[in-house]
Amino acid sequence: MQKTVHIIGAGISGLSAAVRLTNAGCRVHVHEATQQPGGRCRSYFDAATGLTIDNGNHLLLSANRHALAYARAIGSESGLVGPKRALFPFVDLATGQRWQLDLGEGRLPLWVFDEARRVPDTALRDYLALMPLIWAKQGKRVDETIRCEGTLYRKLVQPLLLAALNLDPPDGSAGLAGAIVRETLLAGGQACKPLIAREGLSAVLIEPAIKLLHARGASIHLSHELHELAISEDRVGALKFGSDDTVALSPGDAVVLAVPPRAAASLLPGLTVPTRFRAIVNAHFRFDPPRDLPPILGMVGGLVEWLFAFPQRLSVTISNGDRLVDMPREELALAIWRDICRAAGVAGELPPWQIVRERRATFEATPAQNALRPPTVSAFKNLFLAGDWTATGLPATIEGSVRSGDRAADHVLALRRA
Ligand SMILES: Cc1cc2nc3c(=O)[nH]c(=O)nc-3n(C[C@H](O)[C@H](O)[C@H](O)COP(=O)(O)OP(=O)(O)OC[C@H]3O[C@@H](n4cnc5c(N)ncnc54)[C@H](O)[C@@H]3O)c2cc1C
C-alpha cells in the first residue's frame, strides 16, 4: 500500500527528502511555515536594486555529490555553472598582490608539487603541515590541530575554512574542517570546481523541485506552520497546524521534521540541538561586471571575502558576520563598495544596493556545538530529523542539508519495508 509521508519544512533538506520519497513511490505532503519555499536558500525580487537577488551567494563545489544528485533529480544540474577547471583567482587588498590557485582537474592534489600552481611564497612542507586536520578528532579545535598563521594559512586555509565553517577558523571544529579538506583539497581539482546558480537559487534549486513534486502528485502547503506533534506512545499520532487544523496519521505514516534547530527543539522538548549561531552578510550592487572580472574572486586583507559577478550585479559574501549585524546599513554598503572598487578595478558613486544580514545563517561550527547535533532517528518510531544542523559530519551547507534529507528519506523507506 502507498504510504503517506509528511515533510515539515520546505528548505533544501525537506525538499531533497520529498524528491527522494516521491521517487520511491510515496505519497508526500510538504508543510512550510512561510509563504515561500527554500528556507535559507531562496531568491526574491528586491525593489532597491530592481533585481531578483538571492538571500545569500551560495557556492557549491563539484565534490558536493549529494547536492549535484539532487539537482540532477530535479532536472536543473545544468543551472549550476562554473569553470571547467578548478581555478581560484585571489587578490590581497592589503598589498595589491594577485594570484591564481590552479587545482587542476585530477583526483589527486598534485598541484601542491608545482610551485607555479601553489599559493605564492609557499612551500610543499606548508601543505604537508595541514595533514593533521585530515584525521582530527571531533572534540579538537582547528588551532589545536594546525598552526593558524603564516602565508598559506592567511591566503588559503583561512579563506577556505572561514567560508566552510562560518566562524574564525582557529575556534572551529577540527573534525568538521577535516571533513572539508578530505572531500575537497585532498580529492584534487576534480572535486574543487566552483559551481553557482547563476539564474538564482530559487530558479535552480527550489522551483524545479516544487514543479517535480507537483507533477508526481505531492502537495505543498505554504503558510502552514506546524505547532505541535501529538505523540501517542512511541510514535507521532497527529500533526497540529492550528486549533481546527489537525492531521491524524495512520499506522505506517511517517514524518520528516526538516525545520531549523530552534523550531525542532520547541516541537520536540528534550531534543538536544545546537544553540549558538553565526551570521553571514551579503551585499548586492546593481552594476555591470567588467568583462575581465572572474565569476568568483577570493579577497583577503579587506572586509569582503568573496566577490561574485552576476549579470547586472556584483555581490559579496562576508562570513562570520556577527560584528557587522548592527553596523549602519549605508556605512556598511560604502565600506563594501570601496573593497569592490579596488578588487574589480572599477570606480564611481555607490550604485543601487541591498544588504542582506542573515543572523542565524549557520550553527556555530565549534566542537561544543557540533557535539549537540542529533542523529536522523528520533525517540519516536515514525519521526525522522533532517536539516544542516543534524549530525551530517559536515558544517552547515547545502551538501549537508541534502545528505540529511536523503538519509531521513532512506530511514522512512526502511520503516516501510520493516
Ligand atoms: C547567507 C547564507 C549563505 C550561505 N552560503 C552557503 C554556501 O555558499 N554554500 C553552501 O553549501 N551553503 C551555504 N549556506 C547554507 C545553506 O543555505 C543551508 O545549509 C541550507 O539552505 C539549509 O537548509 P535546511 O533545509 O537544512 O534548513 P532551512 O533552509 O532553514 O529550512 C527549514 C525550513 O523549515 C521551515 N519551518 C520552520 N519552522 C517550521 C514549522 N513549525 N512548520 C513548517 N515549516 C517550518 C522554515 O521556514 C524553512 O523554510 C548559506 C546560508 C546562508 C543563510
Coordinates of C-alpha atoms and ligand atoms in Angstrom, one line a residue:
M1 CA 0.0 0.0 0.0
Q2 CA 1.2 3.5 -0.8
K3 CA 2.2 5.2 2.5
T4 CA 2.0 8.9 3.3
V5 CA 4.9 11.0 4.5
H6 CA 4.5 14.5 5.9
I7 CA 7.6 16.7 5.5
I8 CA 7.7 19.7 7.8
G9 CA 9.8 22.5 6.2
A10 CA 10.5 23.2 2.6
G11 CA 14.2 24.1 2.8
I12 CA 16.7 22.1 0.9
S13 CA 16.7 19.3 3.4
G14 CA 12.9 18.9 3.3
L15 CA 12.7 19.2 -0.5
S16 CA 15.5 16.6 -1.0
A17 CA 13.7 14.2 1.3
A18 CA 10.4 14.9 -0.6
V19 CA 12.0 14.3 -4.0
R20 CA 13.7 11.0 -2.9
L21 CA 10.4 9.8 -1.3
T22 CA 8.2 10.6 -4.3
N23 CA 10.9 8.8 -6.5
A24 CA 10.3 5.7 -4.3
G25 CA 6.5 6.0 -4.8
C26 CA 5.4 7.5 -1.5
R27 CA 2.6 10.0 -1.2
V28 CA 4.2 13.2 0.1
H29 CA 2.8 16.3 1.7
V30 CA 5.2 19.2 2.4
H31 CA 4.2 21.8 5.0
E32 CA 6.1 25.1 5.1
A33 CA 5.6 27.8 7.7
T34 CA 6.4 30.8 5.4
Q35 CA 4.9 31.9 2.1
Q36 CA 7.9 30.8 0.1
P37 CA 9.8 27.5 -0.2
G38 CA 13.6 27.4 0.1
G39 CA 14.3 28.4 3.7
R40 CA 17.8 29.8 3.9
C41 CA 18.4 29.2 0.2
R42 CA 16.0 31.3 -1.8
S43 CA 15.6 34.3 -4.2
Y44 CA 13.3 37.3 -4.3
F45 CA 12.7 40.5 -6.1
D46 CA 14.4 43.4 -4.4
A47 CA 13.0 46.8 -5.1
A48 CA 16.2 48.7 -4.1
T49 CA 18.2 47.2 -6.9
G50 CA 15.4 46.4 -9.2
L51 CA 16.8 42.8 -9.5
T52 CA 16.0 39.3 -8.3
I53 CA 18.6 38.5 -5.7
D54 CA 19.4 35.6 -3.5
N55 CA 19.3 35.8 0.3
G56 CA 23.0 34.8 0.1
N57 CA 25.5 33.9 -2.5
H58 CA 25.8 30.1 -2.4
L59 CA 28.9 28.4 -3.6
L60 CA 28.9 24.7 -4.3
L61 CA 31.9 22.5 -5.2
S62 CA 32.0 19.6 -7.7
A63 CA 32.7 17.5 -4.6
N64 CA 29.1 18.0 -3.4
R65 CA 27.8 14.8 -4.8
H66 CA 24.5 14.7 -2.9
A67 CA 23.7 18.3 -3.9
L68 CA 24.6 17.5 -7.5
A69 CA 22.5 14.3 -7.5
Y70 CA 19.6 16.4 -6.1
A71 CA 20.0 19.0 -8.9
R72 CA 20.1 16.1 -11.4
A73 CA 17.0 14.5 -9.9
I74 CA 15.0 17.8 -10.3
G75 CA 16.4 18.4 -13.8
S76 CA 18.4 21.5 -13.0
E77 CA 22.0 20.3 -12.9
S78 CA 22.9 22.5 -15.9
G79 CA 21.8 25.5 -13.9
L80 CA 24.9 25.0 -11.7
V81 CA 27.6 26.7 -13.7
G82 CA 31.3 27.2 -13.2
P83 CA 34.7 27.0 -14.9
K84 CA 35.8 23.7 -16.4
R85 CA 38.9 23.7 -14.2
A86 CA 39.3 24.4 -10.5
L87 CA 40.8 27.9 -10.8
F88 CA 40.6 30.3 -7.9
P89 CA 41.8 33.9 -8.6
F90 CA 42.6 35.9 -5.4
V91 CA 43.5 39.4 -4.6
D92 CA 45.1 40.7 -1.4
L93 CA 43.7 44.1 -0.7
A94 CA 46.4 44.9 1.8
T95 CA 49.3 44.5 -0.7
G96 CA 47.5 44.6 -4.1
Q97 CA 49.1 41.2 -4.9
R98 CA 47.0 39.0 -7.2
W99 CA 47.4 35.2 -7.8
Q100 CA 45.5 32.3 -9.1
L101 CA 45.3 28.9 -7.3
D102 CA 45.2 26.2 -10.0
L103 CA 44.0 23.0 -8.5
G104 CA 43.8 21.3 -11.9
E105 CA 41.4 18.6 -13.0
G106 CA 42.8 15.4 -11.4
R107 CA 41.8 13.2 -8.5
L108 CA 45.0 13.8 -6.5
P109 CA 46.2 17.2 -5.1
L110 CA 49.3 17.1 -7.4
W111 CA 49.2 20.9 -7.7
V112 CA 51.0 21.2 -4.3
F113 CA 54.1 19.8 -6.0
D114 CA 54.1 22.6 -8.7
E115 CA 55.4 25.9 -7.4
A116 CA 53.6 27.8 -10.2
R117 CA 50.2 26.5 -9.2
R118 CA 50.6 26.9 -5.4
V119 CA 49.8 30.0 -3.3
P120 CA 52.8 32.4 -3.9
D121 CA 55.6 32.2 -1.4
T122 CA 54.6 28.8 0.0
A123 CA 56.5 25.5 0.0
L124 CA 55.4 21.9 -0.1
R125 CA 56.2 21.5 3.7
D126 CA 53.5 24.1 4.4
Y127 CA 50.9 21.9 2.8
L128 CA 52.1 18.8 4.5
A129 CA 51.7 20.6 7.8
L130 CA 47.9 20.5 7.2
M131 CA 47.8 16.7 7.3
P132 CA 46.8 16.5 11.0
L133 CA 43.4 18.1 10.0
I134 CA 42.6 15.1 7.9
W135 CA 42.4 12.7 10.8
A136 CA 41.5 15.3 13.5
K137 CA 39.2 14.1 16.3
Q138 CA 35.7 15.7 16.6
G139 CA 36.5 17.3 20.0
K140 CA 39.5 19.2 18.9
R141 CA 39.7 22.8 17.7
V142 CA 41.4 23.8 14.5
D143 CA 44.1 25.8 16.4
E144 CA 44.8 22.6 18.5
T145 CA 45.5 20.7 15.3
I146 CA 47.4 23.0 12.9
R147 CA 49.3 26.3 13.1
C148 CA 46.9 29.1 12.3
E149 CA 49.5 31.6 10.9
G150 CA 51.8 32.1 8.0
T151 CA 51.3 32.8 4.3
L152 CA 49.5 29.5 3.4
Y153 CA 47.1 30.0 6.4
R154 CA 46.4 33.6 5.5
K155 CA 46.0 33.1 1.8
L156 CA 44.3 29.7 1.5
V157 CA 43.4 27.9 4.7
Q158 CA 41.8 30.9 6.4
P159 CA 39.5 31.9 3.5
L160 CA 38.6 28.2 2.8
L161 CA 37.7 27.3 6.4
L162 CA 36.1 30.7 7.1
A163 CA 33.7 30.1 4.2
A164 CA 33.1 26.5 5.1
L165 CA 32.7 26.9 8.9
N166 CA 31.4 30.4 9.1
L167 CA 33.5 31.3 12.1
D168 CA 37.1 32.4 12.8
P169 CA 38.8 29.1 11.8
P170 CA 41.1 28.7 14.9
D171 CA 37.9 28.3 17.0
G172 CA 36.3 25.9 14.6
S173 CA 35.8 22.1 14.9
A174 CA 38.9 20.4 13.5
G175 CA 36.7 17.4 12.8
L176 CA 34.4 19.5 10.5
A177 CA 37.4 21.3 8.9
G178 CA 39.0 17.9 8.3
A179 CA 35.8 16.7 6.5
I180 CA 36.0 19.7 4.2
V181 CA 39.7 19.2 3.5
R182 CA 39.3 15.5 2.8
E183 CA 36.3 16.0 0.5
T184 CA 37.8 19.0 -1.4
L185 CA 41.5 19.9 -1.4
L186 CA 42.7 16.3 -0.8
A187 CA 40.4 14.9 -3.6
G188 CA 42.1 17.0 -6.2
G189 CA 40.9 19.6 -8.7
Q190 CA 38.0 17.4 -10.0
A191 CA 36.4 17.9 -6.5
C192 CA 37.0 21.6 -6.2
K193 CA 35.4 23.1 -9.3
P194 CA 33.2 26.0 -8.1
L195 CA 29.6 26.0 -9.1
I196 CA 27.0 28.7 -8.7
A197 CA 23.3 29.0 -9.5
R198 CA 23.7 31.9 -12.0
E199 CA 20.0 32.2 -12.6
G200 CA 19.3 32.3 -8.9
L201 CA 18.9 29.9 -6.1
S202 CA 15.1 29.5 -6.4
A203 CA 15.2 29.1 -10.2
V204 CA 17.8 26.4 -10.0
L205 CA 17.4 24.6 -6.6
I206 CA 13.9 25.2 -5.4
E207 CA 11.3 25.9 -8.1
P208 CA 12.2 22.8 -10.2
A209 CA 11.8 20.6 -7.1
I210 CA 8.4 22.1 -6.4
K211 CA 7.4 21.6 -10.0
L212 CA 8.6 18.0 -10.0
L213 CA 6.8 17.3 -6.7
H214 CA 3.5 18.7 -8.0
A215 CA 3.9 16.6 -11.2
R216 CA 4.3 13.5 -9.0
G217 CA 1.1 14.3 -7.0
A218 CA 2.8 15.6 -3.9
S219 CA 1.1 18.6 -2.2
I220 CA 2.9 21.7 -1.0
H221 CA 1.2 23.7 1.7
L222 CA 2.7 27.1 2.2
S223 CA 1.9 29.3 5.2
H224 CA 1.2 26.1 7.0
E225 CA 3.3 26.1 10.2
L226 CA 3.3 23.0 12.4
H227 CA 2.5 24.0 16.0
E228 CA 2.5 20.6 17.7
L229 CA 3.5 17.0 17.2
A230 CA 0.8 14.9 19.1
I231 CA 2.5 11.9 20.5
S232 CA 0.8 8.6 21.1
E233 CA 3.0 6.1 22.9
D234 CA 6.2 5.6 20.8
R235 CA 5.1 7.4 17.6
V236 CA 3.7 10.7 16.3
G237 CA -0.1 10.2 16.1
A238 CA -1.2 13.6 14.7
L239 CA 0.2 16.9 13.4
K240 CA -1.4 20.1 14.8
F241 CA -1.2 23.1 12.5
G242 CA -3.9 25.2 14.2
S243 CA -6.8 24.9 16.6
D244 CA -9.1 23.4 13.9
D245 CA -6.4 22.1 11.6
T246 CA -5.1 18.7 12.7
V247 CA -3.9 15.9 10.5
A248 CA -4.3 12.4 12.0
L249 CA -1.6 9.9 11.0
S250 CA -2.4 6.3 10.0
P251 CA -0.2 3.4 11.1
G252 CA 2.7 3.3 8.8
D253 CA 2.6 7.0 8.0
A254 CA 5.8 8.9 8.7
V255 CA 7.1 12.4 9.4
V256 CA 10.3 14.1 8.4
L257 CA 11.0 17.2 10.6
A258 CA 13.2 19.4 8.4
V259 CA 12.9 22.7 10.4
P260 CA 15.7 24.8 11.9
P261 CA 17.1 23.7 15.3
R262 CA 15.1 26.1 17.5
A263 CA 11.8 25.2 15.9
A264 CA 12.7 21.4 16.2
A265 CA 13.5 21.9 19.9
S266 CA 10.2 23.6 20.6
L267 CA 8.3 20.9 18.8
L268 CA 10.2 18.1 20.5
P269 CA 11.0 19.2 24.0
G270 CA 14.1 17.4 25.3
L271 CA 15.8 17.2 21.9
T272 CA 19.4 18.3 22.0
V273 CA 20.2 20.8 19.3
P274 CA 22.9 23.4 18.6
T275 CA 22.1 26.6 20.4
R276 CA 24.6 29.1 19.0
F277 CA 24.6 30.6 15.5
R278 CA 26.7 32.8 13.3
A279 CA 25.6 35.5 10.8
I280 CA 26.5 35.8 7.1
V281 CA 26.4 39.2 5.4
N282 CA 25.7 39.6 1.7
A283 CA 25.6 42.8 -0.3
H284 CA 24.3 43.2 -3.8
F285 CA 25.1 46.1 -6.1
R286 CA 23.4 46.9 -9.4
F287 CA 26.5 47.2 -11.6
D288 CA 27.5 45.5 -14.8
P289 CA 30.6 43.5 -14.0
P290 CA 33.7 44.4 -16.0
R291 CA 34.4 41.9 -18.8
D292 CA 37.7 40.6 -17.3
L293 CA 36.2 40.1 -13.8
P294 CA 36.2 36.3 -13.0
P295 CA 32.8 34.9 -11.9
I296 CA 34.2 34.3 -8.3
L297 CA 37.1 36.3 -6.9
G298 CA 38.7 35.5 -3.5
M299 CA 39.6 38.5 -1.5
V300 CA 41.9 38.7 1.6
G301 CA 43.2 41.7 3.6
G302 CA 39.9 43.6 3.5
L303 CA 36.3 43.4 4.7
V304 CA 34.9 41.3 1.8
E305 CA 35.9 37.7 1.4
W306 CA 34.3 36.7 -2.0
L307 CA 33.1 38.7 -4.9
F308 CA 30.6 37.2 -7.3
A309 CA 29.9 38.6 -10.8
F310 CA 26.4 38.0 -12.0
P311 CA 24.6 39.6 -15.0
Q312 CA 23.9 43.3 -14.0
R313 CA 25.1 42.6 -10.4
L314 CA 28.2 42.4 -8.2
S315 CA 27.6 40.6 -5.0
V316 CA 29.8 39.9 -2.0
T317 CA 29.8 37.5 0.9
I318 CA 31.2 38.2 4.4
S319 CA 31.2 35.1 6.7
N320 CA 31.3 35.2 10.5
G321 CA 29.4 38.4 10.1
D322 CA 28.1 39.0 13.7
R323 CA 30.4 42.0 14.1
L324 CA 28.5 43.7 11.2
V325 CA 24.9 43.0 12.0
D326 CA 24.4 46.3 13.9
M327 CA 26.6 48.5 11.7
P328 CA 24.5 51.2 10.0
R329 CA 23.5 49.9 6.5
E330 CA 24.7 52.8 4.4
E331 CA 28.1 52.8 6.2
L332 CA 28.5 49.1 5.6
A333 CA 27.4 49.4 1.9
L334 CA 30.0 52.1 1.4
A335 CA 32.8 50.1 3.1
I336 CA 32.0 47.1 0.9
W337 CA 31.8 49.1 -2.3
R338 CA 35.3 50.6 -1.6
D339 CA 36.7 47.0 -1.4
I340 CA 34.9 46.0 -4.6
C341 CA 36.3 49.1 -6.5
R342 CA 39.8 48.1 -5.5
A343 CA 39.3 44.4 -6.3
A344 CA 37.4 44.8 -9.6
G345 CA 39.2 47.9 -10.8
V346 CA 36.0 49.9 -11.1
A347 CA 35.2 53.4 -9.8
G348 CA 32.1 55.6 -9.2
E349 CA 29.4 56.5 -6.8
L350 CA 27.7 53.9 -4.8
P351 CA 25.3 52.1 -7.2
P352 CA 21.8 50.9 -6.1
W353 CA 22.5 48.3 -3.4
Q354 CA 21.0 45.9 -0.9
I355 CA 22.4 44.4 2.2
V356 CA 21.1 41.0 3.5
R357 CA 22.2 40.1 7.0
E358 CA 21.2 36.5 7.9
R359 CA 21.7 36.5 11.7
R360 CA 21.3 32.7 12.1
A361 CA 22.8 31.7 8.8
T362 CA 24.5 28.6 10.3
F363 CA 25.0 26.8 13.6
E364 CA 28.3 27.7 15.3
A365 CA 30.8 25.1 14.0
T366 CA 32.7 24.8 17.2
P367 CA 33.5 21.4 18.8
A368 CA 31.0 22.1 21.6
Q369 CA 28.1 23.0 19.3
N370 CA 29.0 20.2 16.8
A371 CA 28.6 17.7 19.7
L372 CA 24.9 18.8 20.2
R373 CA 23.8 17.7 16.7
P374 CA 21.3 14.9 16.9
P375 CA 21.1 11.9 14.6
T376 CA 18.4 11.3 12.0
V377 CA 16.4 8.8 14.1
S378 CA 14.4 10.3 17.0
A379 CA 12.8 8.9 20.1
F380 CA 9.7 8.2 18.0
K381 CA 9.4 5.3 15.5
N382 CA 7.8 7.3 12.7
L383 CA 9.7 10.6 13.1
F384 CA 13.0 11.4 11.5
L385 CA 15.1 14.6 11.6
A386 CA 16.7 16.5 8.7
G387 CA 18.5 19.8 8.4
D388 CA 22.0 21.1 8.0
W389 CA 22.3 21.2 11.8
T390 CA 21.7 17.4 12.3
A391 CA 24.7 15.1 12.6
T392 CA 25.8 15.1 9.0
G393 CA 29.6 15.2 9.7
L394 CA 29.7 18.4 7.6
P395 CA 29.3 22.1 8.5
A396 CA 26.0 23.8 7.7
T397 CA 26.0 23.6 3.9
I398 CA 23.7 22.7 1.0
E399 CA 25.6 19.4 0.7
G400 CA 24.9 18.6 4.4
S401 CA 21.2 19.5 4.0
V402 CA 20.8 17.3 1.1
R403 CA 22.6 14.4 2.8
S404 CA 20.4 14.8 5.9
G405 CA 17.2 14.8 3.7
D406 CA 18.4 11.8 1.8
R407 CA 19.2 10.0 5.0
A408 CA 15.8 10.8 6.5
A409 CA 14.1 9.5 3.4
D410 CA 16.1 6.3 3.5
H411 CA 15.0 5.7 7.1
V412 CA 11.4 6.3 6.1
L413 CA 11.8 3.8 3.3
A414 CA 13.4 1.2 5.6
L415 CA 10.5 1.7 8.0
R416 CA 8.1 0.9 5.2
R417 CA 9.9 -2.3 4.4
A418 CA 10.2 -3.5 8.0
Ligands
LIG1 C1 23.6 33.9 3.7 C2 23.8 32.4 3.6 C3 24.9 32.0 2.7 C4 25.1 30.6 2.6 N1 26.1 30.2 1.8 C5 26.3 28.9 1.5 C6 27.2 28.5 0.5 O1 27.9 29.3 -0.1 N2 27.3 27.1 0.3 C7 26.5 26.2 1.0 O2 26.6 25.0 0.7 N3 25.7 26.6 2.0 C8 25.5 27.9 2.2 N4 24.6 28.3 3.2 C9 23.9 27.3 4.0 C10 22.7 26.7 3.3 O3 21.9 27.8 2.9 C11 21.9 25.9 4.3 O4 22.8 24.9 4.8 C12 20.6 25.3 3.8 O5 19.9 26.1 3.0 C13 19.8 24.8 5.0 O6 18.7 24.1 4.5 P1 17.8 23.3 5.6 O7 16.7 22.7 4.8 O8 18.6 22.4 6.4 O9 17.2 24.4 6.5 P2 16.2 25.8 6.2 O10 16.7 26.3 4.9 O11 16.4 26.6 7.5 O12 14.8 25.2 6.1 C14 13.9 25.0 7.1 C15 12.5 25.3 6.7 O13 11.6 25.0 7.7 C16 10.6 26.0 7.8 N5 9.9 25.9 9.1 C17 10.4 26.3 10.3 N6 9.6 26.0 11.3 C18 8.5 25.4 10.7 C19 7.3 24.9 11.2 N7 7.0 24.9 12.5 N8 6.4 24.3 10.3 C20 6.7 24.3 9.0 N9 7.8 24.8 8.5 C21 8.7 25.3 9.3 C22 11.4 27.3 7.5 O14 10.6 28.3 7.2 C23 12.3 26.8 6.4 O15 11.8 27.0 5.2 C24 24.4 29.7 3.4 C25 23.3 30.1 4.2 C26 23.1 31.5 4.3 C27 22.0 31.9 5.2

